[in-house]
PDB file of C-alpha atoms and ligand atoms in Angstrom:
ATOM      1  CA  MET A   1     -29.638  14.722   2.011  1.00  0.00           C
ATOM      2  CA  THR A   2     -26.308  12.897   1.175  1.00  0.00           C
ATOM      3  CA  LYS A   3     -25.406  10.640   3.187  1.00  0.00           C
ATOM      4  CA  VAL A   4     -20.898  10.091   3.060  1.00  0.00           C
ATOM      5  CA  LEU A   5     -20.397   7.115   5.820  1.00  0.00           C
ATOM      6  CA  ILE A   6     -16.784   6.489   7.198  1.00  0.00           C
ATOM      7  CA  ALA A   7     -16.379   2.575   7.776  1.00  0.00           C
ATOM      8  CA  THR A   8     -12.168   2.400   8.994  1.00  0.00           C
ATOM      9  CA  ASP A   9     -11.348  -0.586  11.197  1.00  0.00           C
ATOM     10  CA  LYS A  10      -7.879   1.164  11.209  1.00  0.00           C
ATOM     11  CA  PRO A  11      -9.164   4.322  11.878  1.00  0.00           C
ATOM     12  CA  PHE A  12      -7.976   8.115  10.606  1.00  0.00           C
ATOM     13  CA  ALA A  13      -5.896  10.140  13.106  1.00  0.00           C
ATOM     14  CA  ALA A  14      -9.251  12.395  14.531  1.00  0.00           C
ATOM     15  CA  ILE A  15      -8.138  15.406  12.976  1.00  0.00           C
ATOM     16  CA  ALA A  16      -8.460  13.943   9.580  1.00  0.00           C
ATOM     17  CA  VAL A  17     -12.115  12.607  10.464  1.00  0.00           C
ATOM     18  CA  LYS A  18     -12.281  16.415  11.665  1.00  0.00           C
ATOM     19  CA  GLY A  19     -11.068  18.015   7.809  1.00  0.00           C
ATOM     20  CA  ILE A  20     -13.531  15.690   6.469  1.00  0.00           C
ATOM     21  CA  ARG A  21     -15.860  16.399   7.769  1.00  0.00           C
ATOM     22  CA  GLN A  22     -15.647  19.770   7.387  1.00  0.00           C
ATOM     23  CA  GLU A  23     -15.348  19.368   3.512  1.00  0.00           C
ATOM     24  CA  VAL A  24     -18.988  16.677   3.609  1.00  0.00           C
ATOM     25  CA  GLU A  25     -20.722  19.192   5.869  1.00  0.00           C
ATOM     26  CA  ASN A  26     -19.434  22.602   3.959  1.00  0.00           C
ATOM     27  CA  ALA A  27     -21.239  20.706   0.961  1.00  0.00           C
ATOM     28  CA  GLY A  28     -24.351  20.449   2.918  1.00  0.00           C
ATOM     29  CA  MET A  29     -23.969  16.673   3.436  1.00  0.00           C
ATOM     30  CA  GLU A  30     -24.441  14.444   5.746  1.00  0.00           C
ATOM     31  CA  LEU A  31     -21.209  12.291   8.002  1.00  0.00           C
ATOM     32  CA  VAL A  32     -22.398   9.656   9.451  1.00  0.00           C
ATOM     33  CA  LEU A  33     -18.381   6.832  11.490  1.00  0.00           C
ATOM     34  CA  LEU A  34     -18.451   3.411  11.863  1.00  0.00           C
ATOM     35  CA  GLU A  35     -14.958   2.955  13.040  1.00  0.00           C
ATOM     36  CA  LYS A  36     -12.560   0.207  14.877  1.00  0.00           C
ATOM     37  CA  TYR A  37     -15.605  -2.281  13.616  1.00  0.00           C
ATOM     38  CA  THR A  38     -15.724  -5.908  14.363  1.00  0.00           C
ATOM     39  CA  GLU A  39     -17.431  -7.992  11.931  1.00  0.00           C
ATOM     40  CA  LYS A  40     -18.890  -7.356   9.170  1.00  0.00           C
ATOM     41  CA  LYS A  41     -22.654  -7.209  10.027  1.00  0.00           C
ATOM     42  CA  GLN A  42     -21.628  -3.713  11.485  1.00  0.00           C
ATOM     43  CA  LEU A  43     -20.204  -2.890   8.003  1.00  0.00           C
ATOM     44  CA  VAL A  44     -23.214  -3.959   6.163  1.00  0.00           C
ATOM     45  CA  GLU A  45     -25.924  -2.430   8.148  1.00  0.00           C
ATOM     46  CA  ALA A  46     -24.137   1.006   8.353  1.00  0.00           C
ATOM     47  CA  VAL A  47     -24.162   1.404   4.378  1.00  0.00           C
ATOM     48  CA  LYS A  48     -27.765   0.565   4.432  1.00  0.00           C
ATOM     49  CA  GLU A  49     -28.940   4.376   3.876  1.00  0.00           C
ATOM     50  CA  VAL A  50     -25.899   5.924   2.615  1.00  0.00           C
ATOM     51  CA  ASP A  51     -24.888   7.668  -0.901  1.00  0.00           C
ATOM     52  CA  ALA A  52     -20.796   7.479  -0.773  1.00  0.00           C
ATOM     53  CA  LEU A  53     -18.298   5.484   1.462  1.00  0.00           C
ATOM     54  CA  ILE A  54     -14.649   6.136   2.135  1.00  0.00           C
ATOM     55  CA  ILE A  55     -12.442   3.789   3.510  1.00  0.00           C
ATOM     56  CA  ARG A  56      -9.508   2.238   4.177  1.00  0.00           C
ATOM     57  CA  SER A  57      -8.147  -1.221   3.415  1.00  0.00           C
ATOM     58  CA  ASP A  58     -11.638  -2.869   4.590  1.00  0.00           C
ATOM     59  CA  ILE A  59     -12.928  -5.124   2.456  1.00  0.00           C
ATOM     60  CA  ILE A  60     -16.164  -3.961  -0.364  1.00  0.00           C
ATOM     61  CA  ASP A  61     -17.261  -7.478  -1.859  1.00  0.00           C
ATOM     62  CA  ALA A  62     -20.345  -8.179  -3.469  1.00  0.00           C
ATOM     63  CA  GLU A  63     -22.320  -8.660   0.240  1.00  0.00           C
ATOM     64  CA  VAL A  64     -21.644  -4.860   0.978  1.00  0.00           C
ATOM     65  CA  LEU A  65     -22.683  -3.138  -2.289  1.00  0.00           C
ATOM     66  CA  ASN A  66     -25.347  -5.409  -2.152  1.00  0.00           C
ATOM     67  CA  ALA A  67     -26.777  -4.056   1.003  1.00  0.00           C
ATOM     68  CA  ALA A  68     -26.244  -0.540   0.099  1.00  0.00           C
ATOM     69  CA  GLN A  69     -29.126   0.760  -2.158  1.00  0.00           C
ATOM     70  CA  GLN A  70     -28.865   3.633  -2.036  1.00  0.00           C
ATOM     71  CA  LEU A  71     -24.575   3.616  -2.804  1.00  0.00           C
ATOM     72  CA  LYS A  72     -23.270   5.243  -5.055  1.00  0.00           C
ATOM     73  CA  ILE A  73     -19.365   6.427  -5.298  1.00  0.00           C
ATOM     74  CA  VAL A  74     -16.846   4.307  -2.557  1.00  0.00           C
ATOM     75  CA  VAL A  75     -13.679   6.256  -2.195  1.00  0.00           C
ATOM     76  CA  ARG A  76     -10.553   3.938  -0.753  1.00  0.00           C
ATOM     77  CA  ALA A  77      -8.482   7.227   0.829  1.00  0.00           C
ATOM     78  CA  GLY A  78      -5.763   5.360  -0.419  1.00  0.00           C
ATOM     79  CA  ALA A  79      -3.602   3.686  -3.576  1.00  0.00           C
ATOM     80  CA  GLY A  80      -4.661  -0.108  -3.641  1.00  0.00           C
ATOM     81  CA  TYR A  81      -8.162  -0.544  -4.102  1.00  0.00           C
ATOM     82  CA  ASP A  82      -6.981  -4.628  -4.605  1.00  0.00           C
ATOM     83  CA  ASN A  83      -9.891  -4.741  -1.207  1.00  0.00           C
ATOM     84  CA  ILE A  84     -13.033  -3.599  -3.792  1.00  0.00           C
ATOM     85  CA  ASP A  85     -15.424  -5.596  -5.506  1.00  0.00           C
ATOM     86  CA  LEU A  86     -14.056  -2.980  -8.815  1.00  0.00           C
ATOM     87  CA  ASN A  87     -17.123  -5.752 -11.031  1.00  0.00           C
ATOM     88  CA  ALA A  88     -19.173  -5.658  -8.908  1.00  0.00           C
ATOM     89  CA  ALA A  89     -19.309  -1.896  -8.195  1.00  0.00           C
ATOM     90  CA  THR A  90     -19.556  -1.926 -11.816  1.00  0.00           C
ATOM     91  CA  ALA A  91     -22.951  -3.949 -11.343  1.00  0.00           C
ATOM     92  CA  CYS A  92     -24.107  -2.426  -8.846  1.00  0.00           C
ATOM     93  CA  GLY A  93     -23.733   0.711 -11.007  1.00  0.00           C
ATOM     94  CA  VAL A  94     -21.413   2.470  -7.984  1.00  0.00           C
ATOM     95  CA  CYS A  95     -18.767   4.494  -8.494  1.00  0.00           C
ATOM     96  CA  VAL A  96     -15.147   3.525  -6.885  1.00  0.00           C
ATOM     97  CA  MET A  97     -11.852   5.338  -6.968  1.00  0.00           C
ATOM     98  CA  ASN A  98      -8.776   5.761  -4.821  1.00  0.00           C
ATOM     99  CA  THR A  99      -7.109   9.113  -4.272  1.00  0.00           C
ATOM    100  CA  PRO A 100      -3.116   7.863  -5.452  1.00  0.00           C
ATOM    101  CA  GLY A 101       0.122   9.609  -4.234  1.00  0.00           C
ATOM    102  CA  GLN A 102      -1.806  11.295  -0.347  1.00  0.00           C
ATOM    103  CA  ASN A 103      -0.300   8.648   1.280  1.00  0.00           C
ATOM    104  CA  SER A 104       3.118   7.745  -0.734  1.00  0.00           C
ATOM    105  CA  ASN A 105       5.586   9.576   1.258  1.00  0.00           C
ATOM    106  CA  ALA A 106       4.163   8.662   4.320  1.00  0.00           C
ATOM    107  CA  VAL A 107       5.251   4.687   3.237  1.00  0.00           C
ATOM    108  CA  ALA A 108       8.277   5.963   1.633  1.00  0.00           C
ATOM    109  CA  GLU A 109       9.920   7.116   5.359  1.00  0.00           C
ATOM    110  CA  LEU A 110       8.512   3.876   6.503  1.00  0.00           C
ATOM    111  CA  VAL A 111      10.643   1.919   3.417  1.00  0.00           C
ATOM    112  CA  PHE A 112      13.251   3.456   5.383  1.00  0.00           C
ATOM    113  CA  GLY A 113      12.468   3.099   8.326  1.00  0.00           C
ATOM    114  CA  LEU A 114      12.311  -0.750   8.184  1.00  0.00           C
ATOM    115  CA  LEU A 115      15.505  -1.242   6.402  1.00  0.00           C
ATOM    116  CA  VAL A 116      17.886   0.930   9.548  1.00  0.00           C
ATOM    117  CA  TYR A 117      16.472  -1.334  11.413  1.00  0.00           C
ATOM    118  CA  GLY A 118      17.310  -4.143   9.878  1.00  0.00           C
ATOM    119  CA  VAL A 119      20.748  -3.544   9.019  1.00  0.00           C
ATOM    120  CA  ARG A 120      20.977  -2.484  12.586  1.00  0.00           C
ATOM    121  CA  GLY A 121      19.667  -6.047  13.577  1.00  0.00           C
ATOM    122  CA  TYR A 122      16.762  -4.597  14.966  1.00  0.00           C
ATOM    123  CA  PHE A 123      19.181  -2.210  17.209  1.00  0.00           C
ATOM    124  CA  GLY A 124      19.755  -4.992  19.576  1.00  0.00           C
ATOM    125  CA  GLY A 125      23.407  -4.333  20.081  1.00  0.00           C
ATOM    126  CA  ALA A 126      25.294  -6.129  17.176  1.00  0.00           C
ATOM    127  CA  SER A 127      27.233  -4.409  14.908  1.00  0.00           C
ATOM    128  CA  GLY A 128      25.342  -3.927  11.759  1.00  0.00           C
ATOM    129  CA  THR A 129      25.668  -2.230   8.807  1.00  0.00           C
ATOM    130  CA  GLU A 130      24.697   1.355   6.340  1.00  0.00           C
ATOM    131  CA  LEU A 131      22.416   2.343   3.630  1.00  0.00           C
ATOM    132  CA  LYS A 132      25.277   4.998   1.893  1.00  0.00           C
ATOM    133  CA  ASP A 133      26.784   3.582  -1.237  1.00  0.00           C
ATOM    134  CA  LYS A 134      24.100   0.619  -1.753  1.00  0.00           C
ATOM    135  CA  LYS A 135      22.208  -0.378  -4.465  1.00  0.00           C
ATOM    136  CA  LEU A 136      19.140   0.753  -3.727  1.00  0.00           C
ATOM    137  CA  GLY A 137      16.447  -1.464  -6.558  1.00  0.00           C
ATOM    138  CA  ILE A 138      12.904  -0.088  -6.396  1.00  0.00           C
ATOM    139  CA  LEU A 139       9.725  -2.469  -8.086  1.00  0.00           C
ATOM    140  CA  ALA A 140       7.798   0.070  -9.468  1.00  0.00           C
ATOM    141  CA  TYR A 141       8.160   3.476 -10.207  1.00  0.00           C
ATOM    142  CA  GLY A 142       4.722   4.881  -8.733  1.00  0.00           C
ATOM    143  CA  ASN A 143       4.350   7.180  -6.051  1.00  0.00           C
ATOM    144  CA  VAL A 144       5.508   5.765  -3.518  1.00  0.00           C
ATOM    145  CA  GLY A 145       8.606   4.267  -6.019  1.00  0.00           C
ATOM    146  CA  ARG A 146       9.369   7.698  -6.493  1.00  0.00           C
ATOM    147  CA  ASN A 147       9.340   9.415  -2.636  1.00  0.00           C
ATOM    148  CA  VAL A 148      11.287   6.897  -2.599  1.00  0.00           C
ATOM    149  CA  ALA A 149      14.176   7.461  -4.484  1.00  0.00           C
ATOM    150  CA  ARG A 150      13.814  10.550  -3.101  1.00  0.00           C
ATOM    151  CA  ILE A 151      14.643  10.115  -0.166  1.00  0.00           C
ATOM    152  CA  ALA A 152      16.966   7.581  -0.745  1.00  0.00           C
ATOM    153  CA  LYS A 153      19.656   9.693  -2.378  1.00  0.00           C
ATOM    154  CA  GLY A 154      19.563  11.465   0.842  1.00  0.00           C
ATOM    155  CA  PHE A 155      21.413   8.459   2.495  1.00  0.00           C
ATOM    156  CA  GLY A 156      23.606   8.334  -0.134  1.00  0.00           C
ATOM    157  CA  MET A 157      22.242   5.209  -1.813  1.00  0.00           C
ATOM    158  CA  ASP A 158      22.978   4.033  -5.324  1.00  0.00           C
ATOM    159  CA  ILE A 159      19.231   4.078  -6.830  1.00  0.00           C
ATOM    160  CA  TYR A 160      17.744   2.018  -9.786  1.00  0.00           C
ATOM    161  CA  ALA A 161      14.428   1.510 -10.647  1.00  0.00           C
ATOM    162  CA  PHE A 162      12.319  -0.807 -12.732  1.00  0.00           C
ATOM    163  CA  ASP A 163       9.226   0.080 -13.906  1.00  0.00           C
ATOM    164  CA  PRO A 164       7.182  -1.457 -16.794  1.00  0.00           C
ATOM    165  CA  TYR A 165       4.900   1.047 -17.097  1.00  0.00           C
ATOM    166  CA  THR A 166       7.113   4.337 -16.396  1.00  0.00           C
ATOM    167  CA  PRO A 167       8.937   4.847 -19.510  1.00  0.00           C
ATOM    168  CA  ALA A 168      13.543   5.062 -18.633  1.00  0.00           C
ATOM    169  CA  GLN A 169      13.679   8.337 -19.635  1.00  0.00           C
ATOM    170  CA  ILE A 170      11.283  10.065 -16.371  1.00  0.00           C
ATOM    171  CA  ILE A 171      13.250   7.866 -14.091  1.00  0.00           C
ATOM    172  CA  GLU A 172      17.052   8.852 -15.153  1.00  0.00           C
ATOM    173  CA  ASN A 173      15.541  12.541 -15.108  1.00  0.00           C
ATOM    174  CA  ASP A 174      15.538  11.508 -11.559  1.00  0.00           C
ATOM    175  CA  GLY A 175      18.728  10.850 -11.559  1.00  0.00           C
ATOM    176  CA  VAL A 176      17.980   6.548 -11.257  1.00  0.00           C
ATOM    177  CA  LYS A 177      19.286   3.857 -13.268  1.00  0.00           C
ATOM    178  CA  ALA A 178      16.673   2.358 -15.065  1.00  0.00           C
ATOM    179  CA  VAL A 179      16.565  -1.617 -15.192  1.00  0.00           C
ATOM    180  CA  ALA A 180      15.656  -3.279 -18.367  1.00  0.00           C
ATOM    181  CA  SER A 181      13.725  -5.857 -16.167  1.00  0.00           C
ATOM    182  CA  VAL A 182      12.281  -7.142 -12.636  1.00  0.00           C
ATOM    183  CA  GLU A 183      15.698  -9.615 -13.163  1.00  0.00           C
ATOM    184  CA  ASP A 184      18.147  -7.033 -13.739  1.00  0.00           C
ATOM    185  CA  LEU A 185      16.749  -4.847 -10.970  1.00  0.00           C
ATOM    186  CA  PHE A 186      16.513  -8.470  -8.070  1.00  0.00           C
ATOM    187  CA  ARG A 187      20.592  -8.699  -9.717  1.00  0.00           C
ATOM    188  CA  THR A 188      21.891  -5.730  -9.720  1.00  0.00           C
ATOM    189  CA  CYS A 189      20.800  -4.437  -6.084  1.00  0.00           C
ATOM    190  CA  ALA A 190      21.047  -6.119  -2.841  1.00  0.00           C
ATOM    191  CA  ILE A 191      18.678  -4.186  -1.206  1.00  0.00           C
ATOM    192  CA  VAL A 192      14.867  -4.245  -3.340  1.00  0.00           C
ATOM    193  CA  SER A 193      12.073  -2.272  -2.204  1.00  0.00           C
ATOM    194  CA  LEU A 194       8.997  -3.366  -3.561  1.00  0.00           C
ATOM    195  CA  HIS A 195       6.036  -1.290  -5.085  1.00  0.00           C
ATOM    196  CA  ILE A 196       4.148  -3.042  -6.826  1.00  0.00           C
ATOM    197  CA  PRO A 197       0.720  -3.210  -6.857  1.00  0.00           C
ATOM    198  CA  ALA A 198      -2.209  -6.388  -6.037  1.00  0.00           C
ATOM    199  CA  THR A 199      -3.423  -7.226  -9.525  1.00  0.00           C
ATOM    200  CA  GLU A 200      -3.748 -10.824 -11.316  1.00  0.00           C
ATOM    201  CA  GLU A 201      -0.271  -9.967 -13.370  1.00  0.00           C
ATOM    202  CA  THR A 202       1.709  -9.384 -10.053  1.00  0.00           C
ATOM    203  CA  LYS A 203       0.183 -11.930  -7.548  1.00  0.00           C
ATOM    204  CA  ASN A 204       3.009 -14.111  -6.268  1.00  0.00           C
ATOM    205  CA  SER A 205       5.358 -12.658  -8.692  1.00  0.00           C
ATOM    206  CA  ILE A 206       7.602 -12.535  -6.678  1.00  0.00           C
ATOM    207  CA  ASN A 207       9.123 -15.909  -6.566  1.00  0.00           C
ATOM    208  CA  TYR A 208      12.154 -18.409  -5.996  1.00  0.00           C
ATOM    209  CA  PRO A 209      13.900 -17.792  -9.431  1.00  0.00           C
ATOM    210  CA  LEU A 210      13.538 -14.137  -8.767  1.00  0.00           C
ATOM    211  CA  LEU A 211      14.798 -13.528  -5.468  1.00  0.00           C
ATOM    212  CA  SER A 212      18.119 -16.183  -5.935  1.00  0.00           C
ATOM    213  CA  LEU A 213      19.286 -13.605  -8.332  1.00  0.00           C
ATOM    214  CA  MET A 214      19.336 -11.445  -5.516  1.00  0.00           C
ATOM    215  CA  PRO A 215      23.692 -10.793  -4.634  1.00  0.00           C
ATOM    216  CA  LYS A 216      24.819 -11.838  -0.604  1.00  0.00           C
ATOM    217  CA  GLY A 217      23.423  -9.981   1.992  1.00  0.00           C
ATOM    218  CA  ALA A 218      19.919  -9.518   0.283  1.00  0.00           C
ATOM    219  CA  ILE A 219      16.946  -7.333   1.971  1.00  0.00           C
ATOM    220  CA  VAL A 220      12.992  -7.547   0.374  1.00  0.00           C
ATOM    221  CA  VAL A 221      11.568  -4.948   1.900  1.00  0.00           C
ATOM    222  CA  ASN A 222       8.016  -5.378   1.042  1.00  0.00           C
ATOM    223  CA  THR A 223       5.689  -2.553   1.874  1.00  0.00           C
ATOM    224  CA  ALA A 224       2.823  -3.168  -1.091  1.00  0.00           C
ATOM    225  CA  ARG A 225       1.095  -5.707  -0.203  1.00  0.00           C
ATOM    226  CA  LYS A 226       1.428  -9.801   0.859  1.00  0.00           C
ATOM    227  CA  GLU A 227       0.427 -10.989  -2.027  1.00  0.00           C
ATOM    228  CA  VAL A 228       2.887 -10.035  -4.131  1.00  0.00           C
ATOM    229  CA  VAL A 229       5.070 -12.893  -3.013  1.00  0.00           C
ATOM    230  CA  ASP A 230       5.321 -15.997  -3.617  1.00  0.00           C
ATOM    231  CA  GLU A 231       5.334 -17.225   0.385  1.00  0.00           C
ATOM    232  CA  SER A 232       6.744 -20.667  -0.784  1.00  0.00           C
ATOM    233  CA  ALA A 233       9.536 -18.433  -2.533  1.00  0.00           C
ATOM    234  CA  LEU A 234      10.257 -16.725   0.665  1.00  0.00           C
ATOM    235  CA  ALA A 235      10.433 -19.288   3.127  1.00  0.00           C
ATOM    236  CA  ARG A 236      12.334 -21.910   0.639  1.00  0.00           C
ATOM    237  CA  ILE A 237      14.662 -18.993   0.288  1.00  0.00           C
ATOM    238  CA  LEU A 238      14.955 -18.181   3.696  1.00  0.00           C
ATOM    239  CA  GLU A 239      15.429 -21.331   4.529  1.00  0.00           C
ATOM    240  CA  GLU A 240      18.517 -21.703   1.908  1.00  0.00           C
ATOM    241  CA  ARG A 241      20.032 -18.900   3.015  1.00  0.00           C
ATOM    242  CA  GLN A 242      22.302 -17.460   6.160  1.00  0.00           C
ATOM    243  CA  ASP A 243      21.948 -13.311   4.158  1.00  0.00           C
ATOM    244  CA  PHE A 244      18.682 -13.180   3.031  1.00  0.00           C
ATOM    245  CA  LYS A 245      16.700 -10.842   5.419  1.00  0.00           C
ATOM    246  CA  TYR A 246      12.793  -9.794   4.191  1.00  0.00           C
ATOM    247  CA  LEU A 247      11.277  -6.458   6.135  1.00  0.00           C
ATOM    248  CA  SER A 248       7.783  -6.449   5.859  1.00  0.00           C
ATOM    249  CA  ASP A 249       4.608  -3.931   6.393  1.00  0.00           C
ATOM    250  CA  VAL A 250       2.015  -5.633   5.015  1.00  0.00           C
ATOM    251  CA  LYS A 251      -0.871  -8.169   6.426  1.00  0.00           C
ATOM    252  CA  PRO A 252      -0.264 -11.425   7.743  1.00  0.00           C
ATOM    253  CA  GLY A 253       0.873 -14.419   5.743  1.00  0.00           C
ATOM    254  CA  ILE A 254       2.557 -16.514   6.967  1.00  0.00           C
ATOM    255  CA  ASP A 255       4.503 -14.233   8.917  1.00  0.00           C
ATOM    256  CA  ALA A 256       4.098 -15.874  12.708  1.00  0.00           C
ATOM    257  CA  GLU A 257       5.860 -19.224  11.308  1.00  0.00           C
ATOM    258  CA  LEU A 258       8.645 -17.064   9.869  1.00  0.00           C
ATOM    259  CA  ALA A 259       8.973 -14.523  12.567  1.00  0.00           C
ATOM    260  CA  ALA A 260       9.498 -17.420  15.088  1.00  0.00           C
ATOM    261  CA  LYS A 261      12.126 -19.385  12.816  1.00  0.00           C
ATOM    262  CA  TYR A 262      14.147 -16.432  11.535  1.00  0.00           C
ATOM    263  CA  PRO A 263      13.977 -14.180  14.272  1.00  0.00           C
ATOM    264  CA  ASP A 264      16.989 -12.248  13.371  1.00  0.00           C
ATOM    265  CA  ARG A 265      16.026 -12.393   9.413  1.00  0.00           C
ATOM    266  CA  TYR A 266      12.630 -11.920   9.168  1.00  0.00           C
ATOM    267  CA  PHE A 267      10.594  -8.655  10.148  1.00  0.00           C
ATOM    268  CA  ALA A 268       6.916  -7.492  10.270  1.00  0.00           C
ATOM    269  CA  THR A 269       5.113  -5.496  11.441  1.00  0.00           C
ATOM    270  CA  PRO A 270       2.531  -6.692  14.167  1.00  0.00           C
ATOM    271  CA  LYS A 271      -0.423  -3.698  12.145  1.00  0.00           C
ATOM    272  CA  LYS A 272       0.490  -2.493   8.904  1.00  0.00           C
ATOM    273  CA  VAL A 273       1.341   1.251   9.404  1.00  0.00           C
ATOM    274  CA  GLY A 274       2.348   2.595   6.662  1.00  0.00           C
ATOM    275  CA  ALA A 275       0.142   5.021   5.949  1.00  0.00           C
ATOM    276  CA  GLN A 276      -0.650   5.322   9.009  1.00  0.00           C
ATOM    277  CA  THR A 277       0.029   8.761   9.799  1.00  0.00           C
ATOM    278  CA  ALA A 278      -1.202  12.416  10.159  1.00  0.00           C
ATOM    279  CA  GLU A 279      -0.332  13.660   7.762  1.00  0.00           C
ATOM    280  CA  ALA A 280      -1.510  11.277   5.125  1.00  0.00           C
ATOM    281  CA  ASN A 281      -4.878  10.053   7.353  1.00  0.00           C
ATOM    282  CA  ILE A 282      -5.332  13.888   6.831  1.00  0.00           C
ATOM    283  CA  ASN A 283      -4.601  14.081   2.329  1.00  0.00           C
ATOM    284  CA  ALA A 284      -6.303  11.353   1.934  1.00  0.00           C
ATOM    285  CA  GLY A 285      -9.043  11.873   3.604  1.00  0.00           C
ATOM    286  CA  ILE A 286      -9.290  15.625   2.563  1.00  0.00           C
ATOM    287  CA  ALA A 287      -8.472  14.190  -0.997  1.00  0.00           C
ATOM    288  CA  ALA A 288     -11.740  11.581  -0.922  1.00  0.00           C
ATOM    289  CA  ALA A 289     -14.562  13.769   0.880  1.00  0.00           C
ATOM    290  CA  LYS A 290     -12.954  16.858  -1.697  1.00  0.00           C
ATOM    291  CA  GLN A 291     -13.818  14.182  -4.548  1.00  0.00           C
ATOM    292  CA  ILE A 292     -17.159  12.576  -3.250  1.00  0.00           C
ATOM    293  CA  VAL A 293     -18.045  16.558  -3.277  1.00  0.00           C
ATOM    294  CA  ASP A 294     -17.110  17.066  -6.839  1.00  0.00           C
ATOM    295  CA  PHE A 295     -18.561  13.425  -8.081  1.00  0.00           C
ATOM    296  CA  ILE A 296     -22.340  13.667  -6.166  1.00  0.00           C
ATOM    297  CA  ARG A 297     -22.291  17.486  -6.871  1.00  0.00           C
ATOM    298  CA  ASN A 298     -20.348  17.989 -10.921  1.00  0.00           C
ATOM    299  CA  GLY A 299     -20.238  14.294 -11.562  1.00  0.00           C
ATOM    300  CA  ASN A 300     -16.273  14.303 -12.334  1.00  0.00           C
ATOM    301  CA  ILE A 301     -14.928  10.707 -12.410  1.00  0.00           C
ATOM    302  CA  GLN A 302     -11.763  11.920 -12.596  1.00  0.00           C
ATOM    303  CA  PHE A 303      -9.774   9.290  -9.401  1.00  0.00           C
ATOM    304  CA  LYS A 304     -13.038   6.540 -11.274  1.00  0.00           C
ATOM    305  CA  VAL A 305     -10.984   3.094 -11.370  1.00  0.00           C
ATOM    306  CA  ASN A 306     -14.261   0.811 -12.503  1.00  0.00           C
ATOM    307  CA  GLU A 307     -15.613   0.490 -15.393  1.00  0.00           C
ATOM    308  CA  SER A 308     -18.789   2.324 -16.516  1.00  0.00           C
ATOM    309  CA  VAL A 309     -21.781   0.377 -15.528  1.00  0.00           C
TER     310      VAL A 309
HETATM  311  C1  3PG B   1      -2.692   2.084   0.364  1.00  0.00           C
HETATM  312  O1  3PG B   1      -2.438   1.107  -0.492  1.00  0.00           O
HETATM  313  O2  3PG B   1      -3.399   3.143   0.532  1.00  0.00           O
HETATM  314  C2  3PG B   1      -2.111   1.592   1.896  1.00  0.00           C
HETATM  315  O3  3PG B   1      -1.844   0.199   1.751  1.00  0.00           O
HETATM  316  C3  3PG B   1      -2.409   2.127   2.473  1.00  0.00           C
HETATM  317  O4  3PG B   1      -3.547   0.954   2.775  1.00  0.00           O
HETATM  318  P1  3PG B   1      -4.430   1.690   4.939  1.00  0.00           P
HETATM  319  O5  3PG B   1      -5.159   2.997   4.560  1.00  0.00           O
HETATM  320  O6  3PG B   1      -5.211   0.248   4.810  1.00  0.00           O
HETATM  321  O7  3PG B   1      -3.207   1.674   5.372  1.00  0.00           O
END
């Protein structure tokens, strides 16, 4: 019988697991669960006899893939797949997919949670500012970026976006101003929300020259990946500019150090929680299960992200 493993160190909501189970069992497959594991060896052991794997930010490297002798498909229930060694997967003949868009509203809503928290001085009682009429820059107009724009309209913000891969007309059709370069975005907007994936091209791309362009009262919101921000540049700009704030929901980097040094201008969620809602878990988890069933039964590779063997 085809075995599908859910391996999540940060578990899905129980209702999402129930939905995944239904999809898998209705297809005549077996569901195996490894949640809240604490050591890699538990994952390496669990993948040994499974045909398909559903993960979140769990690290799937060559060691895990080599241990998974029967594995045919890994689906990252979410958007970013920088946690998976794609070359190793291709070498092992394993198909890798993501579930684009399924958790993007959850992440976009958190952007505004962080922003309101930040502009209201972490609810400490001091007089803060409002978001209405402020210029918001959205870096990358993908699924999360679009949801951020939609919500920002409700706040009455003046919205700008830059995305080298999305035609300006598509951005403008949403009532968002498309700018010509990333520099223009940072130069124009005091609030910038990052929605770029972590790739070789984007790693450390939010650097000192870019951050320096931001107008007074600058706020960078990072619900994407810590790797896209040059942390030494961030430390430098926080040191130099008393008006600069950084609000993040990414895996820890130099958080403890910066949070201790700039308690009123640097905030990081204790755990990455952007996609941690029942709805996002259900949407992404069930999409992952459906994609696995469709791949195993029909060979559908619509959401494949790695090279073919
Ligand atoms: C994603 O890439 O989909 C988000 O960063 C969510 O990650 P998570 O599933 O680990 O919460």
